[in-house]
Coordinates of C-alpha atoms in Angstrom, one line a residue:
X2 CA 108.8 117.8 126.1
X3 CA 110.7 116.5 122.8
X4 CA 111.6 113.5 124.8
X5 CA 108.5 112.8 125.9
X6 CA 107.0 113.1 122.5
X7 CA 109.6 110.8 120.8
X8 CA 108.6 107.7 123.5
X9 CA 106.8 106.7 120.0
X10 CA 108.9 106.0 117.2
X11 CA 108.6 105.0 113.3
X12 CA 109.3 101.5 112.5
X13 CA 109.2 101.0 108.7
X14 CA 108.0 103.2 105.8
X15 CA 104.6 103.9 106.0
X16 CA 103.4 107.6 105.7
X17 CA 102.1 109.6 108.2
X18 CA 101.3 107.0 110.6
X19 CA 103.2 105.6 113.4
X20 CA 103.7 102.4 115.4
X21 CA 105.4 101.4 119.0
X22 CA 108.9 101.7 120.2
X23 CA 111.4 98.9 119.3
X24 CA 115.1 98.6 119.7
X25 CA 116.2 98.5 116.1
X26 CA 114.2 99.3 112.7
X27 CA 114.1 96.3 110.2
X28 CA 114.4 97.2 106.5
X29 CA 114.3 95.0 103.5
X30 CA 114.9 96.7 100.5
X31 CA 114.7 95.2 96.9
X32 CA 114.8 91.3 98.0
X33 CA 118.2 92.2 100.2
X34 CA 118.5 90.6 103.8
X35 CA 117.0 92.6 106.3
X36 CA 119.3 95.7 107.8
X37 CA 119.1 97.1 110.9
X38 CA 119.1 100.3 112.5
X39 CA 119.1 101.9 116.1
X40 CA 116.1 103.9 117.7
X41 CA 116.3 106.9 117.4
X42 CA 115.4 107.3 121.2
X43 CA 118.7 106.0 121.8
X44 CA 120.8 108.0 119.1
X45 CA 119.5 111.1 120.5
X46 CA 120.3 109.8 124.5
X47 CA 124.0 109.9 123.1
X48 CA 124.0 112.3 120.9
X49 CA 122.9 115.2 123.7
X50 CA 125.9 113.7 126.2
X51 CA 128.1 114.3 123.0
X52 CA 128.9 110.6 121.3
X53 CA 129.2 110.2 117.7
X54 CA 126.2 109.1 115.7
X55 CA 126.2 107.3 112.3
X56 CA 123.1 108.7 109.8
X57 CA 123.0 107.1 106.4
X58 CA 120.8 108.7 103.5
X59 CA 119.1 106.7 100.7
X60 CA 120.8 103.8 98.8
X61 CA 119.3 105.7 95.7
X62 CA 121.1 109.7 96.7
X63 CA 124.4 109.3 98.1
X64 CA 124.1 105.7 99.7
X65 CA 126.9 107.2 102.2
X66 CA 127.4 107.3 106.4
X67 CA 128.4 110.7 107.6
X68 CA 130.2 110.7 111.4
X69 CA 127.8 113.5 112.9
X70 CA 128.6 115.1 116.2
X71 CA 127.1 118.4 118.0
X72 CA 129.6 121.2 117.3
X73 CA 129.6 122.4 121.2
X74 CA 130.4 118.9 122.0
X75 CA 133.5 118.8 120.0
X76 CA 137.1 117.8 121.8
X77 CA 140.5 117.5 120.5
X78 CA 140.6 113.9 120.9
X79 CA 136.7 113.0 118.7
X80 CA 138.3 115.5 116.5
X81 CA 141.3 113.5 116.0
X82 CA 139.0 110.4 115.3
X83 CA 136.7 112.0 113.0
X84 CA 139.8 112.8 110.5
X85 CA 140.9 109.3 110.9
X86 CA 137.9 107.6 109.9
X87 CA 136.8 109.6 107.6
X88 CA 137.9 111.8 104.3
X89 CA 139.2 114.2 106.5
X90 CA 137.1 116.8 104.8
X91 CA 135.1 118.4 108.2
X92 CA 132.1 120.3 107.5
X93 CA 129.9 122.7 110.3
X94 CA 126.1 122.5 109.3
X95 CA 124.0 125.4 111.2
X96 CA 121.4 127.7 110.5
X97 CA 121.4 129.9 108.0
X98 CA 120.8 133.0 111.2
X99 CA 124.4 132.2 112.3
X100 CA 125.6 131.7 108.9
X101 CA 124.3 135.6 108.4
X102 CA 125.3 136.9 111.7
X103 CA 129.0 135.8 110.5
X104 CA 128.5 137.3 107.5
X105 CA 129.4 134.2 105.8
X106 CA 127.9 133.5 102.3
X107 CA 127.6 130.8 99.9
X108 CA 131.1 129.7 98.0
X109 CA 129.3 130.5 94.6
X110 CA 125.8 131.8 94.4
X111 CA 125.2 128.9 91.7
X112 CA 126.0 125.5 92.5
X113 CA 126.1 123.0 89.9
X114 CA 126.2 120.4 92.5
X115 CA 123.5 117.5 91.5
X116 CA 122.7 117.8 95.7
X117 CA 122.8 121.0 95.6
X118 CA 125.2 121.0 99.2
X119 CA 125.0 124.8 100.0
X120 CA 128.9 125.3 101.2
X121 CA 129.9 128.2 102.5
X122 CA 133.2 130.4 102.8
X123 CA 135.9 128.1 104.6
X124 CA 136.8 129.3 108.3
X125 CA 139.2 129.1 111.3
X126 CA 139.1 130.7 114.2
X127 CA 141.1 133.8 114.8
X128 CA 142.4 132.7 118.2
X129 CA 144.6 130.1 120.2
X130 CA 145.4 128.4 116.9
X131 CA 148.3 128.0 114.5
X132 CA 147.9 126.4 111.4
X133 CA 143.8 125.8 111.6
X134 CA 144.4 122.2 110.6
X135 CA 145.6 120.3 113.6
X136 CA 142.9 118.8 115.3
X137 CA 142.9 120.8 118.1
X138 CA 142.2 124.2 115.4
X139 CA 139.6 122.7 114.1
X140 CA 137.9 121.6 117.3
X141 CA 138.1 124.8 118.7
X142 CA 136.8 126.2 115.5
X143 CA 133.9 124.5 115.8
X144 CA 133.1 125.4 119.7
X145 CA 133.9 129.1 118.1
X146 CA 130.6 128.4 115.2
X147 CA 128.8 127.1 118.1
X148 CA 129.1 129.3 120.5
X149 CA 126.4 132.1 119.8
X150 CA 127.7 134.7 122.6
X151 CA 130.7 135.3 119.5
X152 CA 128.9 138.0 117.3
X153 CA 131.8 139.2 115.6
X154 CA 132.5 138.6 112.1
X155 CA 136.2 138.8 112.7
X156 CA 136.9 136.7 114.9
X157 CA 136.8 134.2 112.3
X158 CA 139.7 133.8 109.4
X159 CA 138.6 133.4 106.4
X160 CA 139.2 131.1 104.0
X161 CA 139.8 128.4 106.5
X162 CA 140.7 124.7 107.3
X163 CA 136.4 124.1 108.5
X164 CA 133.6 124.6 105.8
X165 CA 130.3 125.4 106.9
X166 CA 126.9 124.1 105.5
X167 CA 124.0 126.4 105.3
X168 CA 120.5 124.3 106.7
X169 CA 117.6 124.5 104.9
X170 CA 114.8 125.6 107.1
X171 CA 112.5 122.8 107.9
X172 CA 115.1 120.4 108.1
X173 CA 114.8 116.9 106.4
X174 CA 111.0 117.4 106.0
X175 CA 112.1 119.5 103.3
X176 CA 115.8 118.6 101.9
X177 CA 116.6 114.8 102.8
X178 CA 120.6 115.1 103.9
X179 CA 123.2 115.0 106.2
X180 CA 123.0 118.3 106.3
X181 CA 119.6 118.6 107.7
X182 CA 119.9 115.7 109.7
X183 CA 123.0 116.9 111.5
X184 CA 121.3 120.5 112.7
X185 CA 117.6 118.3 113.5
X186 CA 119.6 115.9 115.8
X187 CA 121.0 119.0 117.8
X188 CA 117.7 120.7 117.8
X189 CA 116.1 117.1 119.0
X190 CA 118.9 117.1 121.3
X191 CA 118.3 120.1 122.6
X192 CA 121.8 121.6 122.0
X193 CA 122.8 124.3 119.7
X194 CA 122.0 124.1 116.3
X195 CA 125.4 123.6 114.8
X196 CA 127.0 120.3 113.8
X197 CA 130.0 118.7 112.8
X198 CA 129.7 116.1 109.9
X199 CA 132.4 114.3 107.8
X200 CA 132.4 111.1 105.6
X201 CA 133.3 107.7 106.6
X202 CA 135.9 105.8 104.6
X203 CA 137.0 102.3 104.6
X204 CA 140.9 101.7 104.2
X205 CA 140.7 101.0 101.0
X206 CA 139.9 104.9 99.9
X207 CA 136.6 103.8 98.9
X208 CA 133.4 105.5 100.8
X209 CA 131.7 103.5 103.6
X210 CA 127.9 102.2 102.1
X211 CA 125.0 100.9 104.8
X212 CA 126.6 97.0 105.6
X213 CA 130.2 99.0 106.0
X214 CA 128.6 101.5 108.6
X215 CA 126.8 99.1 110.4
X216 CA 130.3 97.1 110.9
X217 CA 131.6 99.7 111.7
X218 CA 129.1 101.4 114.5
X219 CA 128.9 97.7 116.0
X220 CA 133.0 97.9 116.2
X221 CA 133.1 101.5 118.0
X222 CA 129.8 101.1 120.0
X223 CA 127.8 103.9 117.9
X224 CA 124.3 104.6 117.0
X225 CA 123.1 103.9 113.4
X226 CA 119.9 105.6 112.3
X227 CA 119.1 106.8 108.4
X228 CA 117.9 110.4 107.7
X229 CA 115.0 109.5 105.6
X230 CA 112.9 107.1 107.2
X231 CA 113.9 107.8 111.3
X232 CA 114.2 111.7 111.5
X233 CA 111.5 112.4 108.6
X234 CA 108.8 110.3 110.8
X235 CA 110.2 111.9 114.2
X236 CA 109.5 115.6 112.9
X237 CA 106.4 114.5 111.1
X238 CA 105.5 113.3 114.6
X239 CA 106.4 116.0 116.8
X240 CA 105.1 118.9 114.5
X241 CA 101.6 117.0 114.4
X242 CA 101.7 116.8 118.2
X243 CA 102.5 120.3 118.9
X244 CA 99.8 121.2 116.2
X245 CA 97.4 119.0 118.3
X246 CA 98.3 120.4 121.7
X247 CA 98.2 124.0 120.4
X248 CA 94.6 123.8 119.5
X249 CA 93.6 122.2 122.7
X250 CA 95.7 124.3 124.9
X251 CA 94.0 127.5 122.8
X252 CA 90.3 125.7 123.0
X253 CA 91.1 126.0 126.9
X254 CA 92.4 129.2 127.2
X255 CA 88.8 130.2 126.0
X256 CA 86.9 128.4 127.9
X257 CA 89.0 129.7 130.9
X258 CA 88.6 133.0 129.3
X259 CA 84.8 133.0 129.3
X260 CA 84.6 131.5 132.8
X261 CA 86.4 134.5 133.9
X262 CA 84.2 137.1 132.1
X263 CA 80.9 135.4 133.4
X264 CA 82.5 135.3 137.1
X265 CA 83.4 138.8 136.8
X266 CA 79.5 139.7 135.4
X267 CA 78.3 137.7 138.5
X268 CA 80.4 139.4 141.3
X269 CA 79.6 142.6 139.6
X270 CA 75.6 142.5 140.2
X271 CA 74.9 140.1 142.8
X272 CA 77.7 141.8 145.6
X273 CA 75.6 145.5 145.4
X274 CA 72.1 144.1 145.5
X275 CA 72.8 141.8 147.8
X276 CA 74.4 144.9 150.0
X277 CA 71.2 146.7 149.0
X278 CA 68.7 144.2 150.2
X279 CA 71.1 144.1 153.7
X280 CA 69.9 147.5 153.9
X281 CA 66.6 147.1 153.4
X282 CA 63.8 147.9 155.7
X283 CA 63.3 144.3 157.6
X284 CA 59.4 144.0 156.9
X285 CA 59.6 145.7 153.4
X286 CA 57.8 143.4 150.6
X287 CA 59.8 140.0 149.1
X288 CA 58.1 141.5 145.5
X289 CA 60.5 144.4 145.8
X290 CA 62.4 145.4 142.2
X291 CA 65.7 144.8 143.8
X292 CA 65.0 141.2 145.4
X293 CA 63.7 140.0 142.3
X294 CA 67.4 141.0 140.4
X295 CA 69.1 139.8 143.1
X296 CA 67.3 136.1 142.5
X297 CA 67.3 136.0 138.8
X298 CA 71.6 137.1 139.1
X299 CA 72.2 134.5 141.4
X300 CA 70.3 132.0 139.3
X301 CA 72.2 133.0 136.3
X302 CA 75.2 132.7 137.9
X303 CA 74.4 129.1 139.1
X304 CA 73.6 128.6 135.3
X305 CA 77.2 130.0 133.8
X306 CA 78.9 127.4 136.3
X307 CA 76.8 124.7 135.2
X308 CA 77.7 125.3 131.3
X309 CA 81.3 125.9 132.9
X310 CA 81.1 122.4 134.0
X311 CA 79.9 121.2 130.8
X312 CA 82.4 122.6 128.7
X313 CA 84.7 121.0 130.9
X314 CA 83.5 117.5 130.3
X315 CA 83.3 118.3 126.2
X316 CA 87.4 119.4 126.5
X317 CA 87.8 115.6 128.3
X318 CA 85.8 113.8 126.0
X319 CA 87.4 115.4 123.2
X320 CA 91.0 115.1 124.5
X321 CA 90.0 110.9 124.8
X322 CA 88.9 110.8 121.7
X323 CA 91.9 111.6 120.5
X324 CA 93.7 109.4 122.7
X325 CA 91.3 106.5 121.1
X326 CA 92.6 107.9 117.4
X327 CA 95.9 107.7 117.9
X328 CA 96.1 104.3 119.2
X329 CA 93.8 103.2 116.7
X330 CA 96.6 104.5 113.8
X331 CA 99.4 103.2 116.3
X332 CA 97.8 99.5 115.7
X333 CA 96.6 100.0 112.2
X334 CA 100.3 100.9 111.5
X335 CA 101.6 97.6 113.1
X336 CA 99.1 95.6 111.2
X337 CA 100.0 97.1 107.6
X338 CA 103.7 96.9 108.9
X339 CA 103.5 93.0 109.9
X340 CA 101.4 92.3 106.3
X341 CA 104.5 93.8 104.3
X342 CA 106.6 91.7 106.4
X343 CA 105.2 88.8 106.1
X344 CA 104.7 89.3 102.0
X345 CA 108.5 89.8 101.9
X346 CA 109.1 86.7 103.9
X347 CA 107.0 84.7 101.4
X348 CA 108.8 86.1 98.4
X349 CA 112.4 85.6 99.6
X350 CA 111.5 82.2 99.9
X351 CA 109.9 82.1 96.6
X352 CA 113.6 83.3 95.6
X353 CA 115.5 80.8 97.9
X354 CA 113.8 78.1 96.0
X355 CA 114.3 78.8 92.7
X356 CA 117.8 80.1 93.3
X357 CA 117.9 75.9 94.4
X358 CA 116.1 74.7 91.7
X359 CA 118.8 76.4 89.0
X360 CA 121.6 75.6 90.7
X361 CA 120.7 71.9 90.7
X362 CA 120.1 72.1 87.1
X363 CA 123.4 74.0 86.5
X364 CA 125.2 71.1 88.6
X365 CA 123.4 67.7 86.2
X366 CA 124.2 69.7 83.1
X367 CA 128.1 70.0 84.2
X368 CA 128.3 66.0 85.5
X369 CA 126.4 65.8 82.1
X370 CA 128.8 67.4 80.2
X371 CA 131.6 65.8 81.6
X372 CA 130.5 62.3 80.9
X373 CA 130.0 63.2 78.0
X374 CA 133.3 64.2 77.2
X375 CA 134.7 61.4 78.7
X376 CA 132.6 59.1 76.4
X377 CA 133.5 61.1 73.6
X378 CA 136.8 60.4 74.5
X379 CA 137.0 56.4 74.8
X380 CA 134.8 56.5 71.7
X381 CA 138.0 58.2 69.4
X382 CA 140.4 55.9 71.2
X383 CA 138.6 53.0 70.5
X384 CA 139.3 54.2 66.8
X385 CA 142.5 54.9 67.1
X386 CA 143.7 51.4 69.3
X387 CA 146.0 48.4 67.3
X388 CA 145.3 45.8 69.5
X389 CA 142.5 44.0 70.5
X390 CA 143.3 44.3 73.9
X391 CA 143.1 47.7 74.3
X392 CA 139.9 47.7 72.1
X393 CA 138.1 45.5 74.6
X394 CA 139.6 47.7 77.5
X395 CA 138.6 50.7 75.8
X396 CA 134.8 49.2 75.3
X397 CA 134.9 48.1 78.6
X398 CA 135.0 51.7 80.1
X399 CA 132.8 53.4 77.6
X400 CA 130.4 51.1 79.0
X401 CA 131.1 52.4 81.9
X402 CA 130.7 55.6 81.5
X403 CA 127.6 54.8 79.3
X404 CA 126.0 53.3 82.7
X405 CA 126.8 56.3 85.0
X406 CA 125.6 58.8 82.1
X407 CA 122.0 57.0 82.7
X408 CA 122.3 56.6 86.5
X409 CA 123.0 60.2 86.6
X410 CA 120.2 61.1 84.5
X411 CA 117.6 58.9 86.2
X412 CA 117.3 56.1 83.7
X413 CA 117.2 52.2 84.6
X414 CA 120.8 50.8 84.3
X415 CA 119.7 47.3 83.7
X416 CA 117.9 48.6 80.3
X417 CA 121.1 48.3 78.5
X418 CA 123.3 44.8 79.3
X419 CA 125.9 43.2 77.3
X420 CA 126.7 40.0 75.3
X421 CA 128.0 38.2 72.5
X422 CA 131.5 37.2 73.6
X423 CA 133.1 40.3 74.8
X424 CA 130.2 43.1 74.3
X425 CA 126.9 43.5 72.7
X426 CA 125.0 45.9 73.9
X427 CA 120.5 45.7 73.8
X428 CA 118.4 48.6 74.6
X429 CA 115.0 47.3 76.0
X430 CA 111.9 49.8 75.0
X431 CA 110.1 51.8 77.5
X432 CA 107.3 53.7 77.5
X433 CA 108.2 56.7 76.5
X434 CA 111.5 56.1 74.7
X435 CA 113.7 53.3 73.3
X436 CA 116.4 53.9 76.1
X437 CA 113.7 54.7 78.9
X438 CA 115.2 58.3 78.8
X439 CA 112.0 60.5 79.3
X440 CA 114.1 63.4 77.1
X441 CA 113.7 62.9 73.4
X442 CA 117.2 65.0 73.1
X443 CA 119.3 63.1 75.7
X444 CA 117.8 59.8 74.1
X445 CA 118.7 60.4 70.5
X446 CA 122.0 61.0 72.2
X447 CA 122.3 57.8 74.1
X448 CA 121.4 55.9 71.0
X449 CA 123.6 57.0 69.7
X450 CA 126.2 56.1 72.2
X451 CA 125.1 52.3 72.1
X452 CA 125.0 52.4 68.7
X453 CA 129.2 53.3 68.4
X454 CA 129.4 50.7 71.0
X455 CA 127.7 47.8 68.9
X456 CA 129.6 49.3 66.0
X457 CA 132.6 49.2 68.0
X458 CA 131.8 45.7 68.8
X459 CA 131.2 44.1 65.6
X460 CA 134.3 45.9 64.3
X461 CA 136.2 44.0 67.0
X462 CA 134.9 40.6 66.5
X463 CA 135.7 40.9 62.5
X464 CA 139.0 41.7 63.4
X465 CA 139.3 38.7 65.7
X466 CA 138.0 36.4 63.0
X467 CA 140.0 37.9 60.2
X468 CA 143.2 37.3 62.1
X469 CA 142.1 33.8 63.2
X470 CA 141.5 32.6 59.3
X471 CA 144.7 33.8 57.8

């Protein structure tokens, strides 16, 4: 029946509602690209033939994939994988009835833990072990917790190599964690409710976040799914179907129930007068006491399966009714689900753009910088030259870079030209400034740059015409 019920899944956070079934759940969270995650129609299909499934919690709690598996479904070998994938730390999540049957309790009756993980005394199973820590102990350890026909408190060591996790009833409707989640996908599954969970780690030592686990998964073949958005909705899902389907199966079992009683009231009267009236004198009068009874019981009874037909049709209409609701929800859901899509398409393009824009303005402010230097440069060697050879090489390429310093910064290049001999430089007016640079800032600066190379210039031309007169 579970099955059934879960051929509709969640697809993105919206709150009690529900939309159609799709492969893989697309999330985008706080402008991030879009991350994906498996149906959970599909984690459960291996899940219940006992593969590994991948749940993630919240980027805001943990932000950590735990390695679930059902406890009963435990081997030697998945063991063996589980310890080295993960921390190596192997917890047994079950029901807090098994937990009491064992007569295990909490490790301390107050946890300071900010999640509040409710760990139990640390087991391993009395039998066919050595050590409890192979992989092989703690496999069968965890068969042991999962296997309800052992009652016996002692046939568990205790403290042990395997720590069990006490569930909090109502499962991650009420506590969002692995936990929870671990104990709903066995119960979904419809396996025993004991788990086996365990943290993934990368090979660095450092824990496995979302993008990690989904690598991962994808590497191994596993199922990906998150405990707060997939298994929340499912459960909301499921308990508002059963809640639906109880009602109408009780509304029935009335309506059965009265059909019954008024069948009974019918066969009760109409079979004796009907006998009596057999037994009648043949010519005795049709206004006799017990003919009239017998007519007004038959007609009665033809009433009550008239209304018995009408009720019928009011449990129909009402059961497509409902049928019209939820489909109604179903497509309101995939509207508002498509709208928020579409809104956070428009935004990361928003973002894409001005992450462009800034980038091009980080790139002209370095080229500006480094022509800048490099004029800054020629300008002190021009200073520092003795010859007048090197002076008019050294004008030469400030020029130069003088030229590629407007090109770069979208001014005309034929504005500023060169005469006089060796150089003279003229700035032709624009409209806006004197250098046609549309930036009072950059154009001060350019002025400034023409101005050291007139200065430059002249100083070069006295020095020619001082050495020609002596």
């Amino acid at each position: 029946m579970v099955q059934e019920i879960l051929k509709v899944s969640p697809v993105v956070v919206i709150p009690n509602e529900h939309s159609h079934k799709i492969q893989r759940n697309n999330f985008i969270l706080n402008g991030k690209p879009k991350f994906a995650f498996d149906s959970i129609e599909n984690a459960l299909k291996d899940f219940a033939e006992g593969e590994f499934v991948i749940v993630v919690d919240n980027e805001d709690r943990e932000n950590e994939g735990d390695l679930i598996i059902a406890a009963e479904k435990m081997t030697t070998e998945k063991m063996a994988f589980m310890v080295r994938y993960t921390s190596g730390l192997i917890c047994v999540p079950t029901v807090p009835a098994r937990l009491d049957q064992l007569k295990l309790p909490l490790m301390v009756p107050n946890s300071t833990d900010r999640f509040k993980t409710a760990y139990t005394i640390s087991v391993d199973y009395k039998h066919n072990i050595t050590t409890g820590i192979s992989a092989h102990d703690r496999a069968l350890t965890a068969r042991s917790l999962a296997n309800f026909a052992i009652t016996n408190p002692e046939e568990f060591i205790r403290p042990g190599h395997m720590f069990p996790l006490r569930y909090t009833e109502g499962g991650v409707l009420k506590r969002i964690g692995h936990t929870e989640a671990s104990v709903d996908l066995c119960k979904l599954s419809g396996l025993k409710p004991v788990g086996v969970i365990s943290e993934l780690v990368k090979d660095d030592g450092l824990m496995a976040r979302r993008d990690d686990c989904r690598a991962f998964a994808d590497e191994h073949g596993l199922k990906l799914i998150t405990d707060e958005e997939t298994l929340n909705r499912t459960w909301n899902l499921v308990a508002e179907l059963c809640t639906q389907l109880a009602s109408n199966r009780e509304q029935i079992q009335s309506l059965e129930q009265q059909v019954i009683e008024l069948q009974n009231r019918a066969d009760e009267f109409t079979g004796p007068l009907i006998r009596a009236s057999i037994r009648a004198p043949p010519f005795e009068s049709g206004t006799s006491e017990i003919e009239r009874q017998n007519v007004r019981l038959i007609y009665e009874n033809q009433q009550l399966n008239e209304e018995n037909a009408s009720l019928s049709s009011l449990v129909k209409e009402y059961e497509t009714t409902l049928q019209v609701m939820m489909s109604k929800f179903r497509l309101q859901a995939h509207e508002i689900q498509q709208s928020k899509l579409q809104m956070q398409r428009e935004y990361e393009s928003l973002l894409e753009k001005e992450r462009r824009k800034n980038a091009q303005i980080s790139l002209e402010n370095v080229q500006l910088h480094l022509h800048l230097t490099a004029v800054g440069n020629l300008v002190r060697q021009a200073y520092d030259v003795q010859t007048d050879l090197d002076t008019e090489i050294l004008l030469e390429s400030l020029c130069i870079e003088n030229l590629g310093l407007r090109e770069m910064l979208g001014i005309d290049p034929n504005n500023t030209h060169f005469q006089d001999e060796k150089v003279t430089t003229s700035i032709s007016s624009t409209p806006t400034t004197s250098n046609g640079c549309s930036n009072p800032a950059t154009s001060t600066k350019l002025s400034s740059i023409d101005g050291i190379i007139r200065s430059s210039s002249a100083s070069n031309k006295n020095t020619i015409s001082n050495r020609d007169h002596y």
